[in-house]
């Protein structure tokens, strides 16, 4: 390659500028300031950093999404344990069943606040068909009969066993039982269920059978009604009676 010398003594060889040196012939000068390093112009270092940051961000988002799905699945599993026969339900059906259950519980709470649970002095038996709240909430079958029965009578040790026996004879299953006892009297409220699809005729017959069975249970008086009063009077009497003596 030919060497060209400028007027001021500089030599230009290719893209580099050299200056004549007494010892080695030429002196290599630094590159001009307007030219960038080779590794910056090729784009091989900084893009690798961007790829690493992007991969780290995606991994963080993926882990956060995994934890969110695990929390949602845990809550859904809790709801499935609360609602029977819900193992094969999809998420939308399960949430709809839970909403119906919450509404039914709210309605029952309002109804319970309006009804007095204090046992009455007279024997009372009531049997009525349920409006289907438990049917919509706890069962997937449409052929179940739900009946609400209440009994108010004297409290005695074998009362509950007699009620269970009466329900078993009628092939009834007690879903819920509320009991209140006060002053030797007890009030029992049962929600009964029976699997049957015979229609309203069977429902009316079943209600009559339940009422007759509860009437028989309530009519059994093991202890007279005035026994508790006489016992209370004996407890209130003084242990050592005083006698009036005339001096």
mmCIF file of C-alpha atoms in Angstrom:
data_model
loop_
_atom_site.group_PDB
_atom_site.id
_atom_site.type_symbol
_atom_site.label_atom_id
_atom_site.label_comp_id
_atom_site.label_asym_id
_atom_site.label_seq_id
_atom_site.Cartn_x
_atom_site.Cartn_y
_atom_site.Cartn_z
ATOM 1 C CA UNK A 1 0.000 0.000 0.000
ATOM 2 C CA UNK A 2 1.342 3.429 -0.962
ATOM 3 C CA UNK A 3 2.107 5.911 1.777
ATOM 4 C CA UNK A 4 1.021 9.457 1.286
ATOM 5 C CA UNK A 5 2.552 12.326 3.264
ATOM 6 C CA UNK A 6 0.698 15.493 3.904
ATOM 7 C CA UNK A 7 2.186 18.934 3.900
ATOM 8 C CA UNK A 8 2.665 19.031 7.719
ATOM 9 C CA UNK A 9 4.616 15.756 7.861
ATOM 10 C CA UNK A 10 1.762 13.368 8.704
ATOM 11 C CA UNK A 11 1.511 10.106 6.851
ATOM 12 C CA UNK A 12 -1.876 8.626 5.918
ATOM 13 C CA UNK A 13 -1.973 4.800 5.549
ATOM 14 C CA UNK A 14 -5.421 3.299 5.020
ATOM 15 C CA UNK A 15 -7.719 4.491 7.834
ATOM 16 C CA UNK A 16 -4.924 5.160 10.330
ATOM 17 C CA UNK A 17 -2.765 8.275 10.661
ATOM 18 C CA UNK A 18 0.939 7.798 11.418
ATOM 19 C CA UNK A 19 3.773 10.194 12.190
ATOM 20 C CA UNK A 20 7.381 9.555 11.209
ATOM 21 C CA UNK A 21 9.459 8.369 14.168
ATOM 22 C CA UNK A 22 13.284 8.431 14.275
ATOM 23 C CA UNK A 23 13.495 5.019 15.986
ATOM 24 C CA UNK A 24 10.715 2.868 14.571
ATOM 25 C CA UNK A 25 9.856 4.727 11.435
ATOM 26 C CA UNK A 26 6.210 5.591 12.234
ATOM 27 C CA UNK A 27 4.045 6.319 15.301
ATOM 28 C CA UNK A 28 0.469 4.998 15.606
ATOM 29 C CA UNK A 29 -1.981 7.721 16.625
ATOM 30 C CA UNK A 30 -5.310 7.160 18.448
ATOM 31 C CA UNK A 31 -8.595 6.839 16.562
ATOM 32 C CA UNK A 32 -10.568 10.050 16.099
ATOM 33 C CA UNK A 33 -13.208 10.855 18.728
ATOM 34 C CA UNK A 34 -16.145 10.645 16.306
ATOM 35 C CA UNK A 35 -15.731 6.860 15.881
ATOM 36 C CA UNK A 36 -17.303 4.422 18.427
ATOM 37 C CA UNK A 37 -15.792 1.127 19.731
ATOM 38 C CA UNK A 38 -16.466 -1.943 17.680
ATOM 39 C CA UNK A 39 -18.413 -3.856 20.387
ATOM 40 C CA UNK A 40 -20.867 -0.983 20.843
ATOM 41 C CA UNK A 41 -21.639 -0.778 17.175
ATOM 42 C CA UNK A 42 -22.192 -4.548 16.748
ATOM 43 C CA UNK A 43 -24.977 -4.732 19.432
ATOM 44 C CA UNK A 44 -23.880 -8.006 21.084
ATOM 45 C CA UNK A 45 -23.619 -6.972 24.797
ATOM 46 C CA UNK A 46 -26.543 -4.723 25.763
ATOM 47 C CA UNK A 47 -29.267 -6.765 23.980
ATOM 48 C CA UNK A 48 -28.228 -9.799 26.058
ATOM 49 C CA UNK A 49 -28.903 -7.811 29.236
ATOM 50 C CA UNK A 50 -32.382 -6.884 27.953
ATOM 51 C CA UNK A 51 -33.154 -10.537 27.214
ATOM 52 C CA UNK A 52 -32.149 -11.558 30.756
ATOM 53 C CA UNK A 53 -34.326 -8.865 32.329
ATOM 54 C CA UNK A 54 -37.262 -9.840 30.136
ATOM 55 C CA UNK A 55 -36.912 -13.501 31.101
ATOM 56 C CA UNK A 56 -36.730 -12.587 34.806
ATOM 57 C CA UNK A 57 -39.884 -10.449 34.534
ATOM 58 C CA UNK A 58 -41.786 -13.236 32.789
ATOM 59 C CA UNK A 59 -40.711 -15.730 35.450
ATOM 60 C CA UNK A 60 -41.899 -13.414 38.267
ATOM 61 C CA UNK A 61 -45.274 -12.896 36.575
ATOM 62 C CA UNK A 62 -45.631 -16.640 36.013
ATOM 63 C CA UNK A 63 -44.979 -17.411 39.682
ATOM 64 C CA UNK A 64 -47.458 -14.733 40.818
ATOM 65 C CA UNK A 65 -50.127 -16.123 38.487
ATOM 66 C CA UNK A 66 -49.486 -19.639 39.801
ATOM 67 C CA UNK A 67 -49.935 -18.497 43.411
ATOM 68 C CA UNK A 68 -53.155 -16.661 42.488
ATOM 69 C CA UNK A 69 -54.619 -19.765 40.842
ATOM 70 C CA UNK A 70 -53.658 -21.886 43.847
ATOM 71 C CA UNK A 71 -55.531 -19.498 46.180
ATOM 72 C CA UNK A 72 -58.608 -19.568 43.939
ATOM 73 C CA UNK A 73 -58.579 -23.376 43.764
ATOM 74 C CA UNK A 74 -58.226 -23.579 47.562
ATOM 75 C CA UNK A 75 -61.283 -21.351 48.038
ATOM 76 C CA UNK A 76 -63.254 -23.410 45.519
ATOM 77 C CA UNK A 77 -62.313 -26.607 47.357
ATOM 78 C CA UNK A 78 -63.616 -25.076 50.597
ATOM 79 C CA UNK A 79 -66.916 -24.208 48.915
ATOM 80 C CA UNK A 80 -67.212 -27.733 47.505
ATOM 81 C CA UNK A 81 -66.847 -29.164 51.009
ATOM 82 C CA UNK A 82 -69.631 -26.875 52.252
ATOM 83 C CA UNK A 83 -72.074 -27.799 49.461
ATOM 84 C CA UNK A 84 -72.854 -31.533 49.118
ATOM 85 C CA UNK A 85 -72.974 -33.238 45.713
ATOM 86 C CA UNK A 86 -70.793 -30.558 44.133
ATOM 87 C CA UNK A 87 -67.708 -32.555 43.143
ATOM 88 C CA UNK A 88 -68.600 -32.596 39.437
ATOM 89 C CA UNK A 89 -69.870 -29.022 39.216
ATOM 90 C CA UNK A 90 -68.076 -26.404 37.207
ATOM 91 C CA UNK A 91 -67.051 -23.131 38.820
ATOM 92 C CA UNK A 92 -70.066 -21.156 37.607
ATOM 93 C CA UNK A 93 -72.581 -23.734 38.880
ATOM 94 C CA UNK A 94 -70.759 -24.003 42.207
ATOM 95 C CA UNK A 95 -70.804 -20.241 42.762
ATOM 96 C CA UNK A 96 -74.498 -20.116 41.848
ATOM 97 C CA UNK A 97 -75.267 -22.878 44.362
ATOM 98 C CA UNK A 98 -73.307 -21.035 47.062
ATOM 99 C CA UNK A 99 -75.225 -17.814 46.372
ATOM 100 C CA UNK A 100 -78.542 -19.674 46.691
ATOM 101 C CA UNK A 101 -77.354 -21.231 49.943
ATOM 102 C CA UNK A 102 -76.389 -17.846 51.414
ATOM 103 C CA UNK A 103 -79.757 -16.361 50.422
ATOM 104 C CA UNK A 104 -81.545 -19.318 52.000
ATOM 105 C CA UNK A 105 -79.597 -18.922 55.245
ATOM 106 C CA UNK A 106 -80.410 -15.213 55.327
ATOM 107 C CA UNK A 107 -84.111 -15.919 54.856
ATOM 108 C CA UNK A 108 -84.055 -18.563 57.594
ATOM 109 C CA UNK A 109 -82.356 -16.130 59.967
ATOM 110 C CA UNK A 110 -85.112 -13.581 59.349
ATOM 111 C CA UNK A 111 -87.820 -16.214 59.861
ATOM 112 C CA UNK A 112 -86.182 -17.472 63.047
ATOM 113 C CA UNK A 113 -86.106 -13.979 64.513
ATOM 114 C CA UNK A 114 -89.857 -13.651 63.987
ATOM 115 C CA UNK A 115 -90.835 -16.980 65.581
ATOM 116 C CA UNK A 116 -90.760 -17.448 69.333
ATOM 117 C CA UNK A 117 -88.846 -20.544 70.440
ATOM 118 C CA UNK A 118 -90.147 -20.538 74.021
ATOM 119 C CA UNK A 119 -92.109 -23.734 74.723
ATOM 120 C CA UNK A 120 -95.808 -23.244 75.390
ATOM 121 C CA UNK A 121 -97.748 -24.752 78.266
ATOM 122 C CA UNK A 122 -100.064 -26.747 75.984
ATOM 123 C CA UNK A 123 -99.033 -29.617 73.724
ATOM 124 C CA UNK A 124 -98.806 -28.307 70.162
ATOM 125 C CA UNK A 125 -98.003 -30.267 66.982
ATOM 126 C CA UNK A 126 -97.611 -28.565 63.593
ATOM 127 C CA UNK A 127 -96.632 -30.135 60.270
ATOM 128 C CA UNK A 128 -96.130 -28.131 57.087
ATOM 129 C CA UNK A 129 -94.403 -28.627 53.773
ATOM 130 C CA UNK A 130 -91.117 -26.841 53.279
ATOM 131 C CA UNK A 131 -90.732 -24.289 50.510
ATOM 132 C CA UNK A 132 -87.805 -26.094 48.893
ATOM 133 C CA UNK A 133 -84.909 -24.004 50.149
ATOM 134 C CA UNK A 134 -82.991 -27.061 51.295
ATOM 135 C CA UNK A 135 -83.958 -28.865 48.134
ATOM 136 C CA UNK A 136 -82.348 -26.240 45.963
ATOM 137 C CA UNK A 137 -79.292 -26.064 48.182
ATOM 138 C CA UNK A 138 -78.458 -29.564 49.361
ATOM 139 C CA UNK A 139 -79.731 -31.932 46.714
ATOM 140 C CA UNK A 140 -79.579 -32.373 42.992
ATOM 141 C CA UNK A 141 -82.686 -34.582 42.875
ATOM 142 C CA UNK A 142 -86.144 -33.153 42.197
ATOM 143 C CA UNK A 143 -88.103 -36.009 43.799
ATOM 144 C CA UNK A 144 -87.355 -35.264 47.471
ATOM 145 C CA UNK A 145 -90.092 -34.234 49.893
ATOM 146 C CA UNK A 146 -89.183 -31.734 52.602
ATOM 147 C CA UNK A 147 -91.440 -31.271 55.620
ATOM 148 C CA UNK A 148 -91.087 -29.049 58.669
ATOM 149 C CA UNK A 149 -92.545 -30.525 61.857
ATOM 150 C CA UNK A 150 -92.636 -28.991 65.338
ATOM 151 C CA UNK A 151 -93.635 -30.543 68.643
ATOM 152 C CA UNK A 152 -94.107 -28.885 72.022
ATOM 153 C CA UNK A 153 -94.659 -31.193 74.987
ATOM 154 C CA UNK A 154 -93.312 -32.200 78.388
ATOM 155 C CA UNK A 155 -89.616 -32.972 78.500
ATOM 156 C CA UNK A 156 -88.673 -36.546 79.384
ATOM 157 C CA UNK A 157 -85.553 -38.708 78.978
ATOM 158 C CA UNK A 158 -86.905 -41.007 76.250
ATOM 159 C CA UNK A 159 -88.555 -38.298 74.147
ATOM 160 C CA UNK A 160 -85.824 -38.026 71.546
ATOM 161 C CA UNK A 161 -85.609 -41.818 71.120
ATOM 162 C CA UNK A 162 -89.365 -41.969 70.525
ATOM 163 C CA UNK A 163 -89.145 -39.232 67.906
ATOM 164 C CA UNK A 164 -86.328 -41.004 66.061
ATOM 165 C CA UNK A 165 -88.290 -44.252 66.076
ATOM 166 C CA UNK A 166 -91.391 -42.497 64.730
ATOM 167 C CA UNK A 167 -89.390 -40.914 61.901
ATOM 168 C CA UNK A 168 -87.756 -44.219 60.995
ATOM 169 C CA UNK A 169 -91.126 -45.948 60.722
ATOM 170 C CA UNK A 170 -92.167 -43.312 58.178
ATOM 171 C CA UNK A 171 -88.818 -43.569 56.319
ATOM 172 C CA UNK A 172 -87.961 -39.979 57.127
ATOM 173 C CA UNK A 173 -84.510 -38.492 57.569
ATOM 174 C CA UNK A 174 -83.976 -35.527 59.870
ATOM 175 C CA UNK A 175 -81.810 -32.899 58.167
ATOM 176 C CA UNK A 176 -81.998 -30.338 60.953
ATOM 177 C CA UNK A 177 -83.266 -30.310 64.547
ATOM 178 C CA UNK A 178 -83.726 -27.298 66.844
ATOM 179 C CA UNK A 179 -84.639 -27.879 70.491
ATOM 180 C CA UNK A 180 -85.505 -25.459 73.277
ATOM 181 C CA UNK A 181 -86.196 -26.559 76.853
ATOM 182 C CA UNK A 182 -87.576 -24.383 79.637
ATOM 183 C CA UNK A 183 -89.283 -25.234 82.908
ATOM 184 C CA UNK A 184 -89.858 -28.905 82.116
ATOM 185 C CA UNK A 185 -91.276 -28.131 78.666
ATOM 186 C CA UNK A 186 -89.480 -28.678 75.371
ATOM 187 C CA UNK A 187 -90.052 -27.485 71.842
ATOM 188 C CA UNK A 188 -88.623 -29.533 68.948
ATOM 189 C CA UNK A 189 -88.483 -28.265 65.373
ATOM 190 C CA UNK A 190 -87.398 -30.782 62.710
ATOM 191 C CA UNK A 191 -86.731 -30.474 59.003
ATOM 192 C CA UNK A 192 -87.514 -33.889 57.542
ATOM 193 C CA UNK A 193 -86.657 -35.314 54.134
ATOM 194 C CA UNK A 194 -88.000 -38.298 52.248
ATOM 195 C CA UNK A 195 -87.114 -39.487 48.749
ATOM 196 C CA UNK A 196 -90.424 -39.837 46.945
ATOM 197 C CA UNK A 197 -91.898 -38.742 43.622
ATOM 198 C CA UNK A 198 -95.583 -39.534 44.072
ATOM 199 C CA UNK A 199 -96.746 -35.933 44.001
ATOM 200 C CA UNK A 200 -98.927 -33.853 46.289
ATOM 201 C CA UNK A 201 -101.193 -36.766 47.248
ATOM 202 C CA UNK A 202 -98.289 -38.593 48.871
ATOM 203 C CA UNK A 203 -97.150 -35.367 50.528
ATOM 204 C CA UNK A 204 -100.527 -34.770 52.161
ATOM 205 C CA UNK A 205 -100.702 -38.370 53.361
ATOM 206 C CA UNK A 206 -97.203 -38.142 54.761
ATOM 207 C CA UNK A 207 -98.027 -34.933 56.621
ATOM 208 C CA UNK A 208 -101.039 -36.591 58.237
ATOM 209 C CA UNK A 209 -98.945 -39.604 59.252
ATOM 210 C CA UNK A 210 -96.300 -37.368 60.803
ATOM 211 C CA UNK A 211 -98.921 -35.406 62.734
ATOM 212 C CA UNK A 212 -100.500 -38.589 64.100
ATOM 213 C CA UNK A 213 -97.114 -39.967 65.148
ATOM 214 C CA UNK A 214 -96.143 -36.735 66.902
ATOM 215 C CA UNK A 215 -99.534 -36.546 68.611
ATOM 216 C CA UNK A 216 -98.957 -40.015 70.060
ATOM 217 C CA UNK A 217 -95.504 -39.007 71.271
ATOM 218 C CA UNK A 218 -96.802 -35.797 72.847
ATOM 219 C CA UNK A 219 -99.721 -37.534 74.560
ATOM 220 C CA UNK A 220 -97.437 -39.823 76.579
ATOM 221 C CA UNK A 221 -97.257 -38.186 80.005
ATOM 222 C CA UNK A 222 -94.658 -39.964 82.038
ATOM 223 C CA UNK A 223 -94.584 -37.228 84.663
ATOM 224 C CA UNK A 224 -97.688 -35.256 85.671
ATOM 225 C CA UNK A 225 -97.646 -31.635 84.638
ATOM 226 C CA UNK A 226 -97.967 -30.447 88.260
ATOM 227 C CA UNK A 227 -95.029 -32.557 89.446
ATOM 228 C CA UNK A 228 -92.527 -29.804 88.699
ATOM 229 C CA UNK A 229 -94.646 -27.286 90.595
ATOM 230 C CA UNK A 230 -94.979 -29.523 93.649
ATOM 231 C CA UNK A 231 -91.246 -30.263 93.582
ATOM 232 C CA UNK A 232 -90.460 -26.558 93.422
ATOM 233 C CA UNK A 233 -92.811 -25.896 96.343
ATOM 234 C CA UNK A 234 -91.087 -28.571 98.419
ATOM 235 C CA UNK A 235 -87.702 -27.009 97.720
ATOM 236 C CA UNK A 236 -88.969 -23.609 98.810
ATOM 237 C CA UNK A 237 -90.456 -24.875 102.083
ATOM 238 C CA UNK A 238 -88.315 -24.320 105.214
ATOM 239 C CA UNK A 239 -86.345 -27.326 106.349
ATOM 240 C CA UNK A 240 -87.219 -26.831 110.034
ATOM 241 C CA UNK A 241 -90.826 -25.656 110.397
ATOM 242 C CA UNK A 242 -91.505 -23.276 113.228
ATOM 243 C CA UNK A 243 -94.404 -23.893 115.602
ATOM 244 C CA UNK A 244 -96.206 -21.118 117.436
ATOM 245 C CA UNK A 245 -96.053 -21.579 121.166
ATOM 246 C CA UNK A 246 -98.037 -19.592 123.613
ATOM 247 C CA UNK A 247 -96.193 -18.463 126.619
#
